[in-house]
Amino acid sequence: MPKAGSGLSLDGLGMPLWLVVELTYKCPLKCPWCSNPVDFDRYRNELSTEEWKDLLREGRRLGSLQLGFTGGEPTLRKDLEELVDEANRLGYYTNLITSGVGLSPQRVRDLKRAGLKQVQLSLQSCDSELSEMLVGLDVFAHKIEIARTIKAEGFPMVMNVPVSRYNIDQTEALIDLAADLGVEYLEFANLQYYNWALINRADLLPTREQLKRSEAAVAAARERLGKRLTIYFVVPDYFDDRPKACMNGWGAIHLTIAPDGTALPCQEARLIKDIEFPNVRQHGLDWIWRESPAFRRFRGDDWMKEPCRSCDDREKDFGGCRCQAFLLTGDAANTDPVCSKSPHRHLIDDILVEAENRQERAGADALIMRARCRS
Amino acid sequence: MHSEGQLEPSDVMELNPNFHFRWEEPQQSHVLLYPEGIVKLNATAAEILEMCVMRGLTVAEGTEQLAHRYDGADLVSDVMQFMELAYAKGWIRPKS
Ligand SMILES: C[S@@+](CC[C@H](N)C(=O)[O-])C[C@H]1O[C@@H](n2cnc3c(N)ncnc32)[C@H](O)[C@@H]1O
Ligand code: SF4
Ligand code: SF4
C-alpha cells in the first residue's frame, strides 16, 4: 500500500529496504475496497514454505530491512510462524499486517515467541453493526479481543482504518478506541482507488465536508494525546492537487512479492497490464531488482513525459502513481492525473463533483463486496 | 524529567523498547529499526547512542566517556542537542 503518512523517506542506496510478502490472496472477509486484484482467485499457485524462505534469504542479501507479511489474510497460512521465525533469524524487522480473523490469543503468543516485532491490525469501524456491513462478516468482537491480546503481549501496534464515507464520521470515536486499546500508532488510510475500491469508488468517496471534519478531529486529538498516540492521516490524493510520492519512486526502496511469486514494485502494480512482471520462480531476486525491464521501466526520470519532464517537483513526487496514471489515463507513463498540471486532472474533478452530488449514503446493497469470479 | 523535552545531565536514558539499534552491513552504518520506519544514523549519532543510552550511564557519565575518546574535547552541548532530538523523536526515554 503506498503510504504517504508513515515512515520517512530515505535514500535506499538502491536497495529494496522495504520488502512486502503477500503470502496468499485468500481472505474470509469481503471488503468492497480491497486492494487485492479483482481476479485474485486466478492466482492460487502460492509459493511453498521453502520458496518463501529462499526469497527471504535473497532479500536480506539485497539489503532488505523491513519485512511486511500481508495478503489477503496472511494468517491463513499455517507456516506463518515458521516464516516469521526464519525472517527474525535473518535479521528483518518483522511486521504482520492482518485483519485479525485468522488469529487466536494463543497464536498471537506463538508469533511473539517466533520473534514477530510488530502487528498492524485493520479495524473498519468502532461498532459491530457497521463493521459487519463493511466486511461482510460479524468479526468486530473478535478483532477487539485480538487487539487486546496483541497489546497484552507487548507488541507495538498499528491500528489501520481504511477510510471511506461510511466510517469517516467515526474518526473521533476511533481515536478514543485506539487510545483505550493503548495502541502506539493509528493510521487513517483514506482509501486508494484501485481494484475493488475503484469498482465502488462512487459510493466510497467521502465528501469534502466529511474530510474536513475528520482532519479537524485528528488535529485536535494530536494536541490532546501528544506522544501517547501517533496518528497518521494518509491524505486522499483525489482531494489534493499534488500527487503522492508513490512508493518513493518505482523500484527505489519497495519490493512486493505476490502469492504466486510475481515481483512487483508496489502491491498494485500488476494492474498495469502491459508490463510483464518477473517471477521469483524463474529469476534470481538480484536480477529482478537490478536488471529486469519491469523494475527499470519507471526508475529514475528518463521515462517521464511532459509536464513532469520539465517540472521542478519531479524529484519530490516522481510524477505520482504509475498505477493511477494507467487506470485513469490508459498510459502508465503519463503524469498522475491528480496533479493540477496534468491534462487529465478534469477526470478527478468530475469524480469529486459526482461524489458531492450523490444523495444520502447508499445502503450496503449499493456496494459490490469482494468475491470470487470477477475478471 | 523536568519541563517537556528537556534533559538533565543526571538523567539515565534507555532505548525505546520498540526500537532496534544495530549495525547494518549493506548500509555500512548503524540503523534504528522501528514500526513503520528505518533511520540510518551517521557515525556521531551512533556513537552517542551507544555510549549515552545503551550502557545505562547518566548522560553526564556517557558524555565524559566520549570526551575521553576525543582528547577531552567539550562535547556537552553537542551530546545534549542530539539526546534531546532523540528524545523528542521518541527513540529514547527515561529509564524506569
Ligand atoms: C490488503 S490488506 C491485507 C491484510 C489484511 N487482510 C487486512 O485487511 O488487514 C492490507 C492493508 O491494506 C488496507 N487496505 C485495503 N484496501 C485498501 C485501499 N483500497 N486503500 C487503502 N488501504 C487499503 C487494509 O485495511 C490493510 O491494512
Ligand atoms: S482488505 Fe479486507 S478483503 Fe482485502 S485482504 Fe484485507 S481483510 Fe481481506
Ligand atoms: S508535473 Fe509531474 S513532477 Fe510536476 S508536480 Fe505534477 S506530477 Fe509532480
Short mmCIF file of C-alpha atoms and ligand atoms in Angstrom, two decimals:
data_model
loop_
_atom_site.label_atom_id
_atom_site.label_comp_id
_atom_site.label_asym_id
_atom_site.label_seq_id
_atom_site.Cartn_x
_atom_site.Cartn_y
_atom_site.Cartn_z
CA MET A 1 0.00 0.00 0.00
CA PRO A 2 1.51 3.36 -0.86
CA LYS A 3 1.70 5.21 2.43
CA ALA A 4 2.25 8.90 2.44
CA GLY A 5 1.93 9.37 6.16
CA SER A 6 4.28 6.81 7.56
CA GLY A 7 7.95 6.26 7.94
CA LEU A 8 10.40 8.63 6.43
CA SER A 9 11.92 8.82 3.06
CA LEU A 10 15.49 7.86 2.79
CA ASP A 11 17.92 7.03 0.11
CA GLY A 12 17.96 3.27 -0.06
CA LEU A 13 21.32 3.34 -1.88
CA GLY A 14 19.49 1.34 -4.48
CA MET A 15 18.40 -1.36 -2.03
CA PRO A 16 14.88 -2.72 -1.57
CA LEU A 17 14.74 -1.68 2.10
CA TRP A 18 11.02 -2.48 2.37
CA LEU A 19 10.06 -5.99 1.41
CA VAL A 20 6.39 -6.94 1.42
CA VAL A 21 5.37 -10.57 1.05
CA GLU A 22 1.76 -11.29 0.21
CA LEU A 23 1.53 -14.85 1.46
CA THR A 24 -1.90 -15.51 -0.02
CA TYR A 25 -4.74 -13.63 -1.69
CA LYS A 26 -7.28 -15.73 0.20
CA CYS A 27 -9.34 -13.95 2.84
CA PRO A 28 -12.61 -14.71 4.63
CA LEU A 29 -13.61 -11.04 4.61
CA LYS A 30 -15.21 -9.20 1.72
CA CYS A 31 -14.08 -5.57 2.00
CA PRO A 32 -15.51 -3.74 -1.01
CA TRP A 33 -12.34 -1.60 -1.23
CA CYS A 34 -9.86 -4.48 -1.08
CA SER A 35 -6.62 -3.57 -2.82
CA ASN A 36 -6.07 -7.16 -4.00
CA PRO A 37 -6.57 -7.84 -7.70
CA VAL A 38 -10.18 -8.14 -8.80
CA ASP A 39 -9.24 -11.51 -10.33
CA PHE A 40 -7.36 -12.61 -7.17
CA ASP A 41 -8.78 -16.11 -7.40
CA ARG A 42 -6.71 -16.79 -10.54
CA TYR A 43 -3.50 -16.81 -8.51
CA ARG A 44 -3.76 -19.96 -6.47
CA ASN A 45 -0.28 -21.18 -7.19
CA GLU A 46 1.18 -19.92 -3.90
CA LEU A 47 4.86 -20.20 -3.09
CA SER A 48 5.73 -23.06 -0.76
CA THR A 49 7.32 -22.62 2.66
CA GLU A 50 10.75 -23.39 1.25
CA GLU A 51 10.29 -20.99 -1.66
CA TRP A 52 9.35 -18.19 0.75
CA LYS A 53 12.37 -18.94 2.91
CA ASP A 54 14.70 -18.77 -0.09
CA LEU A 55 13.15 -15.48 -1.06
CA LEU A 56 13.64 -14.08 2.45
CA ARG A 57 17.31 -15.02 2.35
CA GLU A 58 17.75 -13.39 -1.04
CA GLY A 59 16.01 -10.25 0.21
CA ARG A 60 18.45 -9.87 3.09
CA ARG A 61 21.36 -10.27 0.72
CA LEU A 62 19.95 -7.36 -1.30
CA GLY A 63 19.75 -5.22 1.85
CA SER A 64 16.07 -5.52 2.81
CA LEU A 65 15.42 -4.50 6.42
CA GLN A 66 11.71 -4.03 6.98
CA LEU A 67 9.53 -7.01 6.18
CA GLY A 68 5.74 -6.98 5.99
CA PHE A 69 3.72 -10.20 5.95
CA THR A 70 0.41 -9.44 4.31
CA GLY A 71 -2.14 -10.72 1.82
CA GLY A 72 -5.08 -11.46 1.51
CA GLU A 73 -5.12 -12.72 5.03
CA PRO A 74 -1.58 -13.89 5.89
CA THR A 75 -2.73 -15.74 9.00
CA LEU A 76 -4.47 -18.29 6.76
CA ARG A 77 -1.02 -19.69 6.02
CA LYS A 78 -0.21 -22.41 8.54
CA ASP A 79 3.51 -21.77 8.07
CA LEU A 80 3.28 -18.12 9.19
CA GLU A 81 5.05 -18.81 12.50
CA GLU A 82 7.79 -20.73 10.71
CA LEU A 83 8.32 -17.91 8.21
CA VAL A 84 8.36 -15.26 10.95
CA ASP A 85 10.91 -17.29 12.84
CA GLU A 86 13.14 -17.57 9.78
CA ALA A 87 12.76 -13.85 8.96
CA ASN A 88 13.64 -12.90 12.51
CA ARG A 89 16.70 -15.11 12.43
CA LEU A 90 17.78 -13.43 9.20
CA GLY A 91 17.63 -10.01 10.88
CA TYR A 92 14.46 -8.48 9.45
CA TYR A 93 12.22 -6.15 11.43
CA THR A 94 9.07 -8.21 11.01
CA ASN A 95 5.57 -6.74 10.69
CA LEU A 96 2.33 -8.67 10.42
CA ILE A 97 -0.46 -6.92 8.54
CA THR A 98 -3.73 -8.63 9.36
CA SER A 99 -7.45 -8.26 9.82
CA GLY A 100 -7.13 -10.47 12.89
CA VAL A 101 -9.61 -13.06 11.63
CA GLY A 102 -7.08 -15.90 11.48
CA LEU A 103 -5.61 -15.17 14.90
CA SER A 104 -6.40 -16.63 18.29
CA PRO A 105 -4.84 -15.37 21.53
CA GLN A 106 -2.63 -18.47 21.54
CA ARG A 107 -1.45 -17.78 18.03
CA VAL A 108 -0.58 -14.19 18.93
CA ARG A 109 1.60 -15.59 21.71
CA ASP A 110 3.21 -18.11 19.35
CA LEU A 111 4.05 -15.32 16.90
CA LYS A 112 5.61 -13.32 19.70
CA ARG A 113 7.73 -16.31 20.56
CA ALA A 114 8.72 -16.68 16.90
CA GLY A 115 10.17 -13.17 17.07
CA LEU A 116 7.46 -11.08 15.41
CA LYS A 117 8.19 -7.41 16.14
CA GLN A 118 5.04 -5.53 15.25
CA VAL A 119 1.39 -6.03 14.33
CA GLN A 120 -0.80 -3.87 12.14
CA LEU A 121 -4.43 -4.71 12.71
CA SER A 122 -7.13 -3.31 10.47
CA LEU A 123 -10.35 -2.06 12.03
CA GLN A 124 -13.15 -0.78 9.84
CA SER A 125 -15.47 0.73 12.39
CA CYS A 126 -15.95 1.20 16.12
CA ASP A 127 -19.29 -0.57 16.18
CA SER A 128 -20.09 -4.12 15.23
CA GLU A 129 -23.05 -3.32 13.01
CA LEU A 130 -21.20 -1.04 10.61
CA SER A 131 -18.20 -3.33 10.77
CA GLU A 132 -20.31 -6.27 9.63
CA MET A 133 -21.85 -4.27 6.85
CA LEU A 134 -18.42 -3.22 5.59
CA VAL A 135 -16.52 -6.51 5.78
CA GLY A 136 -19.42 -8.92 5.29
CA LEU A 137 -18.91 -10.91 8.49
CA ASP A 138 -19.54 -10.41 12.19
CA VAL A 139 -15.94 -10.16 13.39
CA PHE A 140 -15.82 -6.95 15.41
CA ALA A 141 -15.75 -8.51 18.88
CA HIS A 142 -13.07 -10.95 17.78
CA LYS A 143 -10.93 -8.13 16.40
CA ILE A 144 -11.14 -6.24 19.67
CA GLU A 145 -10.18 -9.34 21.62
CA ILE A 146 -7.20 -9.83 19.34
CA ALA A 147 -6.23 -6.16 19.68
CA ARG A 148 -6.18 -6.55 23.46
CA THR A 149 -4.10 -9.70 23.24
CA ILE A 150 -1.62 -8.02 20.91
CA LYS A 151 -1.15 -5.24 23.45
CA ALA A 152 -1.03 -7.65 26.38
CA GLU A 153 1.81 -9.48 24.63
CA GLY A 154 3.72 -6.21 24.42
CA PHE A 155 3.73 -5.75 20.66
CA PRO A 156 3.89 -2.23 19.29
CA MET A 157 0.70 -1.99 17.31
CA VAL A 158 -0.63 -0.01 14.41
CA MET A 159 -4.39 0.22 14.16
CA ASN A 160 -5.21 0.69 10.48
CA VAL A 161 -8.53 2.18 9.50
CA PRO A 162 -9.37 2.09 5.79
CA VAL A 163 -11.42 5.27 5.48
CA SER A 164 -14.46 5.77 3.28
CA ARG A 165 -17.59 7.87 3.56
CA TYR A 166 -19.17 5.09 5.59
CA ASN A 167 -16.79 5.28 8.54
CA ILE A 168 -15.15 8.70 8.26
CA ASP A 169 -17.66 10.27 10.67
CA GLN A 170 -16.37 7.88 13.35
CA THR A 171 -12.92 9.49 13.32
CA GLU A 172 -13.20 10.79 16.86
CA ALA A 173 -14.69 7.59 18.26
CA LEU A 174 -11.99 5.53 16.55
CA ILE A 175 -9.30 7.72 18.10
CA ASP A 176 -10.87 7.14 21.53
CA LEU A 177 -10.97 3.41 20.87
CA ALA A 178 -7.32 3.38 19.82
CA ALA A 179 -6.34 5.31 22.93
CA ASP A 180 -8.35 2.93 25.08
CA LEU A 181 -6.70 -0.10 23.49
CA GLY A 182 -3.31 1.51 24.12
CA VAL A 183 -2.02 1.25 20.58
CA GLU A 184 1.03 3.34 19.66
CA TYR A 185 0.07 4.17 16.08
CA LEU A 186 -3.27 4.88 14.49
CA GLU A 187 -3.37 5.11 10.74
CA PHE A 188 -6.31 6.63 8.94
CA ALA A 189 -5.77 5.26 5.46
CA ASN A 190 -8.10 7.16 3.23
CA LEU A 191 -8.81 4.63 0.52
CA GLN A 192 -6.71 4.48 -2.58
CA TYR A 193 -8.87 3.80 -5.58
CA TYR A 194 -7.52 0.72 -7.30
CA ASN A 195 -9.06 -2.69 -7.91
CA TRP A 196 -12.13 -3.27 -5.67
CA ALA A 197 -12.09 0.29 -4.38
CA LEU A 198 -12.20 1.56 -7.94
CA ILE A 199 -15.28 -0.54 -8.68
CA ASN A 200 -17.02 1.01 -5.67
CA ARG A 201 -15.46 4.44 -5.88
CA ALA A 202 -18.66 6.37 -6.45
CA ASP A 203 -20.08 5.06 -3.19
CA LEU A 204 -16.90 5.02 -1.09
CA LEU A 205 -15.53 8.52 -1.64
CA PRO A 206 -16.17 10.83 1.30
CA THR A 207 -17.34 14.37 0.74
CA ARG A 208 -15.03 17.34 1.20
CA GLU A 209 -17.04 18.38 4.23
CA GLN A 210 -16.60 14.97 5.87
CA LEU A 211 -12.90 15.07 5.17
CA LYS A 212 -12.53 18.50 6.76
CA ARG A 213 -14.29 17.36 9.92
CA SER A 214 -12.15 14.24 10.09
CA GLU A 215 -8.92 16.20 9.70
CA ALA A 216 -10.03 18.62 12.40
CA ALA A 217 -10.76 15.71 14.76
CA VAL A 218 -7.29 14.31 14.10
CA ALA A 219 -5.62 17.67 14.70
CA ALA A 220 -7.48 18.12 18.00
CA ALA A 221 -6.58 14.60 19.13
CA ARG A 222 -2.90 15.09 18.30
CA GLU A 223 -2.94 18.13 20.52
CA ARG A 224 -4.72 16.29 23.31
CA LEU A 225 -2.87 12.97 23.25
CA GLY A 226 0.64 14.10 22.32
CA LYS A 227 3.19 11.31 22.34
CA ARG A 228 0.78 8.71 23.69
CA LEU A 229 -0.70 8.05 20.28
CA THR A 230 0.87 8.83 16.93
CA ILE A 231 -1.83 9.43 14.35
CA TYR A 232 -1.03 9.12 10.66
CA PHE A 233 -3.50 10.61 8.30
CA VAL A 234 -2.90 9.33 4.79
CA VAL A 235 -4.38 12.05 2.61
CA PRO A 236 -6.83 11.00 -0.03
CA ASP A 237 -4.92 12.17 -3.04
CA TYR A 238 -8.01 12.98 -5.15
CA PHE A 239 -8.66 15.92 -2.84
CA ASP A 240 -5.16 17.24 -3.26
CA ASP A 241 -3.65 18.93 -6.28
CA ARG A 242 -0.25 17.39 -5.69
CA PRO A 243 0.23 13.69 -6.39
CA LYS A 244 1.61 11.37 -3.73
CA ALA A 245 5.30 10.47 -3.94
CA CYS A 246 4.23 6.94 -4.64
CA MET A 247 6.50 4.24 -3.17
CA ASN A 248 9.32 6.78 -3.02
CA GLY A 249 9.71 6.11 -6.71
CA TRP A 250 9.35 2.98 -8.80
CA GLY A 251 11.94 0.35 -7.95
CA ALA A 252 13.59 2.68 -5.41
CA ILE A 253 13.10 1.12 -1.96
CA HIS A 254 9.96 -1.07 -2.19
CA LEU A 255 9.66 -4.64 -3.36
CA THR A 256 6.47 -6.69 -3.15
CA ILE A 257 6.24 -10.41 -3.80
CA ALA A 258 2.73 -11.60 -4.71
CA PRO A 259 1.42 -15.02 -3.56
CA ASP A 260 2.44 -16.69 -6.83
CA GLY A 261 5.98 -15.29 -6.67
CA THR A 262 5.45 -12.36 -9.03
CA ALA A 263 7.76 -9.49 -8.08
CA LEU A 264 6.20 -6.04 -8.10
CA PRO A 265 7.47 -2.51 -7.43
CA CYS A 266 4.26 -1.92 -5.48
CA GLN A 267 1.30 -4.03 -4.40
CA GLU A 268 -0.98 -2.65 -7.08
CA ALA A 269 1.44 -2.78 -9.99
CA ARG A 270 0.12 -5.96 -11.58
CA LEU A 271 -2.92 -3.98 -12.68
CA ILE A 272 -0.67 -2.33 -15.29
CA LYS A 273 -1.49 -4.89 -17.91
CA ASP A 274 1.15 -4.03 -20.49
CA ILE A 275 4.10 -4.82 -18.21
CA GLU A 276 5.26 -8.37 -17.74
CA PHE A 277 6.46 -8.74 -14.16
CA PRO A 278 9.21 -11.22 -13.37
CA ASN A 279 8.63 -14.19 -11.05
CA VAL A 280 10.98 -15.42 -8.33
CA ARG A 281 10.39 -18.97 -9.52
CA GLN A 282 12.16 -18.12 -12.78
CA HIS A 283 14.67 -15.43 -11.84
CA GLY A 284 17.04 -14.51 -9.03
CA LEU A 285 15.90 -11.59 -6.90
CA ASP A 286 19.10 -9.72 -7.62
CA TRP A 287 18.42 -9.73 -11.38
CA ILE A 288 14.76 -8.90 -10.80
CA TRP A 289 15.59 -5.86 -8.70
CA ARG A 290 18.56 -4.51 -10.60
CA GLU A 291 18.11 -5.61 -14.19
CA SER A 292 14.58 -6.69 -15.04
CA PRO A 293 12.83 -4.47 -17.61
CA ALA A 294 9.77 -4.23 -15.34
CA PHE A 295 11.73 -2.72 -12.44
CA ARG A 296 13.73 -0.42 -14.71
CA ARG A 297 10.70 0.77 -16.62
CA PHE A 298 9.95 3.81 -14.42
CA ARG A 299 13.12 4.04 -12.37
CA GLY A 300 14.71 7.49 -12.29
CA ASP A 301 13.16 10.10 -14.60
CA ASP A 302 14.20 9.26 -18.17
CA TRP A 303 10.79 7.76 -18.88
CA MET A 304 8.89 10.92 -17.99
CA LYS A 305 6.76 12.87 -20.42
CA GLU A 306 5.60 16.45 -20.15
CA PRO A 307 4.57 18.12 -17.89
CA CYS A 308 6.72 16.09 -15.47
CA ARG A 309 9.84 16.05 -17.63
CA SER A 310 10.47 19.77 -17.20
CA CYS A 311 8.90 20.16 -13.74
CA ASP A 312 11.00 21.04 -10.70
CA ASP A 313 8.96 18.75 -8.47
CA ARG A 314 9.84 15.58 -10.33
CA GLU A 315 12.43 14.55 -7.76
CA LYS A 316 9.96 15.09 -4.95
CA ASP A 317 6.92 13.20 -6.24
CA PHE A 318 8.35 11.17 -9.16
CA GLY A 319 5.34 12.17 -11.22
CA GLY A 320 2.95 10.46 -8.79
CA CYS A 321 1.49 6.99 -9.05
CA ARG A 322 2.07 4.87 -12.17
CA CYS A 323 -0.91 2.63 -11.40
CA GLN A 324 -3.25 5.59 -11.10
CA ALA A 325 -1.91 7.05 -14.35
CA PHE A 326 -2.56 3.73 -16.08
CA LEU A 327 -6.03 3.21 -14.63
CA LEU A 328 -7.32 6.70 -15.33
CA THR A 329 -5.46 7.74 -18.48
CA GLY A 330 -4.60 4.41 -20.09
CA ASP A 331 -0.85 5.09 -20.09
CA ALA A 332 1.28 4.36 -17.02
CA ALA A 333 3.93 6.85 -18.21
CA ASN A 334 1.55 9.78 -18.03
CA THR A 335 1.57 12.31 -15.20
CA ASP A 336 -0.61 11.14 -12.33
CA PRO A 337 -3.98 12.75 -13.12
CA VAL A 338 -4.20 14.00 -9.53
CA CYS A 339 -1.56 16.63 -10.38
CA SER A 340 -3.04 20.03 -11.22
CA LYS A 341 -0.61 20.24 -14.14
CA SER A 342 -1.89 17.02 -15.68
CA PRO A 343 -4.04 17.48 -18.77
CA HIS A 344 -6.25 14.74 -17.28
CA ARG A 345 -6.97 16.46 -13.96
CA HIS A 346 -10.57 17.06 -15.06
CA LEU A 347 -11.16 13.30 -14.70
CA ILE A 348 -10.56 13.58 -10.96
CA ASP A 349 -12.55 16.80 -10.62
CA ASP A 350 -15.53 15.20 -12.38
CA ILE A 351 -15.47 12.29 -9.95
CA LEU A 352 -15.36 14.66 -6.98
CA VAL A 353 -18.28 16.69 -8.28
CA GLU A 354 -20.28 13.50 -8.71
CA ALA A 355 -19.47 12.47 -5.16
CA GLU A 356 -20.66 15.83 -3.81
CA ASN A 357 -23.93 15.46 -5.68
CA ARG A 358 -24.83 11.94 -4.57
CA GLN A 359 -27.87 11.59 -2.46
CA GLU A 360 -27.63 10.34 1.07
CA ARG A 361 -25.32 7.49 1.92
CA ALA A 362 -26.26 4.40 -0.02
CA GLY A 363 -27.02 1.23 1.93
CA ALA A 364 -24.85 -1.86 1.93
CA ASP A 365 -26.56 -3.26 -1.13
CA ALA A 366 -25.01 -0.47 -3.20
CA LEU A 367 -21.54 -1.88 -2.56
CA ILE A 368 -20.04 -4.71 -4.57
CA MET A 369 -18.35 -6.88 -1.97
CA ARG A 370 -15.06 -8.62 -2.71
CA ALA A 371 -15.84 -12.08 -4.05
CA ARG A 372 -14.53 -14.70 -6.44
CA CYS A 373 -15.20 -14.91 -10.15
CA ARG A 374 -14.81 -11.37 -11.25
CA SER A 375 -12.38 -10.66 -14.01
CA MET B 1 12.27 14.75 33.83
CA HIS B 2 11.70 18.45 34.10
CA SER B 3 9.92 20.60 31.57
CA GLU B 4 8.77 18.93 28.37
CA GLY B 5 11.62 17.65 26.16
CA GLN B 6 14.40 18.90 28.45
CA LEU B 7 17.05 16.53 29.70
CA GLU B 8 19.39 16.90 32.64
CA PRO B 9 22.98 15.64 32.84
CA SER B 10 21.89 13.32 35.67
CA ASP B 11 19.19 11.59 33.61
CA VAL B 12 19.60 7.96 32.61
CA MET B 13 18.02 7.20 29.26
CA GLU B 14 17.22 3.93 27.53
CA LEU B 15 16.23 2.93 24.02
CA ASN B 16 12.50 2.88 23.33
CA PRO B 17 11.75 -0.85 23.66
CA ASN B 18 10.03 -0.87 20.26
CA PHE B 19 13.25 0.20 18.58
CA HIS B 20 16.18 -1.90 17.49
CA PHE B 21 19.62 -0.38 17.19
CA ARG B 22 22.23 -2.24 15.24
CA TRP B 23 24.99 -2.25 12.68
CA GLU B 24 23.74 -2.98 9.18
CA GLU B 25 26.42 -4.33 6.89
CA PRO B 26 24.85 -3.48 3.48
CA GLN B 27 24.31 0.12 4.61
CA GLN B 28 27.73 0.37 6.25
CA SER B 29 26.11 2.25 9.11
CA HIS B 30 24.12 1.87 12.28
CA VAL B 31 20.37 1.90 11.86
CA LEU B 32 17.34 2.23 14.09
CA LEU B 33 14.50 -0.07 13.10
CA TYR B 34 11.03 0.54 14.42
CA PRO B 35 7.42 0.05 13.43
CA GLU B 36 6.89 1.82 10.15
CA GLY B 37 10.40 3.13 9.79
CA ILE B 38 14.14 2.98 9.43
CA VAL B 39 16.60 5.64 10.48
CA LYS B 40 20.11 5.50 9.18
CA LEU B 41 22.43 7.06 11.73
CA ASN B 42 25.63 8.90 11.00
CA ALA B 43 28.73 7.81 12.88
CA THR B 44 28.47 10.53 15.52
CA ALA B 45 24.84 9.82 16.32
CA ALA B 46 25.55 6.11 16.58
CA GLU B 47 28.46 6.73 18.91
CA ILE B 48 26.42 8.93 21.22
CA LEU B 49 23.57 6.42 21.35
CA GLU B 50 25.96 3.61 22.04
CA MET B 51 27.70 5.42 24.88
CA CYS B 52 24.98 7.55 26.45
CA VAL B 53 21.97 5.26 26.05
CA MET B 54 22.94 1.63 25.59
CA ARG B 55 25.22 1.39 28.64
CA GLY B 56 22.87 2.55 31.38
CA LEU B 57 25.06 5.55 32.21
CA THR B 58 23.80 9.01 33.07
CA VAL B 59 24.01 11.47 30.20
CA ALA B 60 26.88 13.22 32.01
CA GLU B 61 28.84 9.98 32.50
CA GLY B 62 28.36 8.97 28.88
CA THR B 63 29.46 12.39 27.70
CA GLU B 64 32.57 12.20 29.83
CA GLN B 65 33.48 8.77 28.41
CA LEU B 66 33.07 10.13 24.91
CA ALA B 67 35.18 13.17 25.74
CA HIS B 68 37.99 10.81 26.79
CA ARG B 69 37.92 9.31 23.35
CA TYR B 70 38.35 12.74 21.80
CA ASP B 71 41.18 14.05 23.95
CA GLY B 72 38.94 15.73 26.46
CA ALA B 73 37.02 17.81 23.90
CA ASP B 74 33.99 19.65 25.27
CA LEU B 75 31.08 17.68 23.86
CA VAL B 76 28.42 18.62 26.39
CA SER B 77 26.27 20.80 24.18
CA ASP B 78 26.59 18.57 21.09
CA VAL B 79 25.60 15.48 23.03
CA MET B 80 22.72 17.25 24.76
CA GLN B 81 21.44 18.55 21.48
CA PHE B 82 21.39 15.09 19.94
CA MET B 83 19.91 13.46 23.03
CA GLU B 84 17.07 15.95 23.15
CA LEU B 85 16.37 15.39 19.48
CA ALA B 86 16.33 11.64 20.01
CA TYR B 87 14.02 12.09 22.97
CA ALA B 88 11.68 14.38 21.04
CA LYS B 89 11.51 11.82 18.25
CA GLY B 90 10.68 9.06 20.71
CA TRP B 91 13.80 7.00 20.02
CA ILE B 92 14.83 7.11 23.69
CA ARG B 93 13.05 7.53 27.01
CA PRO B 94 13.94 7.94 30.67
CA LYS B 95 14.97 4.63 32.16
CA SER B 96 12.33 3.41 34.56
C1 LIG C 1 -4.97 -5.75 1.58
S1 LIG C 1 -4.88 -5.76 3.31
C2 LIG C 1 -4.18 -7.33 3.72
C3 LIG C 1 -4.10 -7.60 5.21
C4 LIG C 1 -5.40 -7.92 5.92
N1 LIG C 1 -6.30 -8.72 5.15
C5 LIG C 1 -6.10 -6.65 6.36
O1 LIG C 1 -7.05 -6.23 5.69
O2 LIG C 1 -5.68 -6.10 7.36
C6 LIG C 1 -3.54 -4.66 3.72
C7 LIG C 1 -3.93 -3.30 4.29
O3 LIG C 1 -4.45 -2.50 3.26
C8 LIG C 1 -5.60 -1.83 3.71
N2 LIG C 1 -6.40 -1.58 2.52
C9 LIG C 1 -7.10 -2.47 1.80
N3 LIG C 1 -7.64 -1.90 0.72
C10 LIG C 1 -7.24 -0.60 0.73
C11 LIG C 1 -7.45 0.52 -0.14
N4 LIG C 1 -8.17 0.42 -1.25
N5 LIG C 1 -6.89 1.70 0.20
C12 LIG C 1 -6.14 1.82 1.31
N6 LIG C 1 -5.90 0.81 2.16
C13 LIG C 1 -6.44 -0.39 1.87
C14 LIG C 1 -6.19 -2.75 4.74
O4 LIG C 1 -7.01 -2.06 5.66
C15 LIG C 1 -4.96 -3.34 5.38
O5 LIG C 1 -4.49 -2.53 6.42
S1 SF4 C 2 -8.67 -5.66 2.80
FE1 SF4 C 2 -10.41 -6.88 3.58
S2 SF4 C 2 -10.93 -8.33 1.95
FE2 SF4 C 2 -8.90 -7.44 1.45
S3 SF4 C 2 -7.48 -8.90 2.29
FE3 SF4 C 2 -7.79 -7.39 3.90
S4 SF4 C 2 -9.49 -8.13 5.16
FE4 SF4 C 2 -9.45 -9.33 3.27
S1 SF4 C 3 4.02 17.78 -13.28
FE1 SF4 C 3 4.77 15.77 -12.66
S2 SF4 C 3 6.60 16.18 -11.44
FE2 SF4 C 3 5.46 18.13 -11.60
S3 SF4 C 3 4.19 18.19 -9.76
FE3 SF4 C 3 2.94 17.23 -11.38
S4 SF4 C 3 3.29 15.02 -11.15
FE4 SF4 C 3 4.90 16.06 -9.99
#
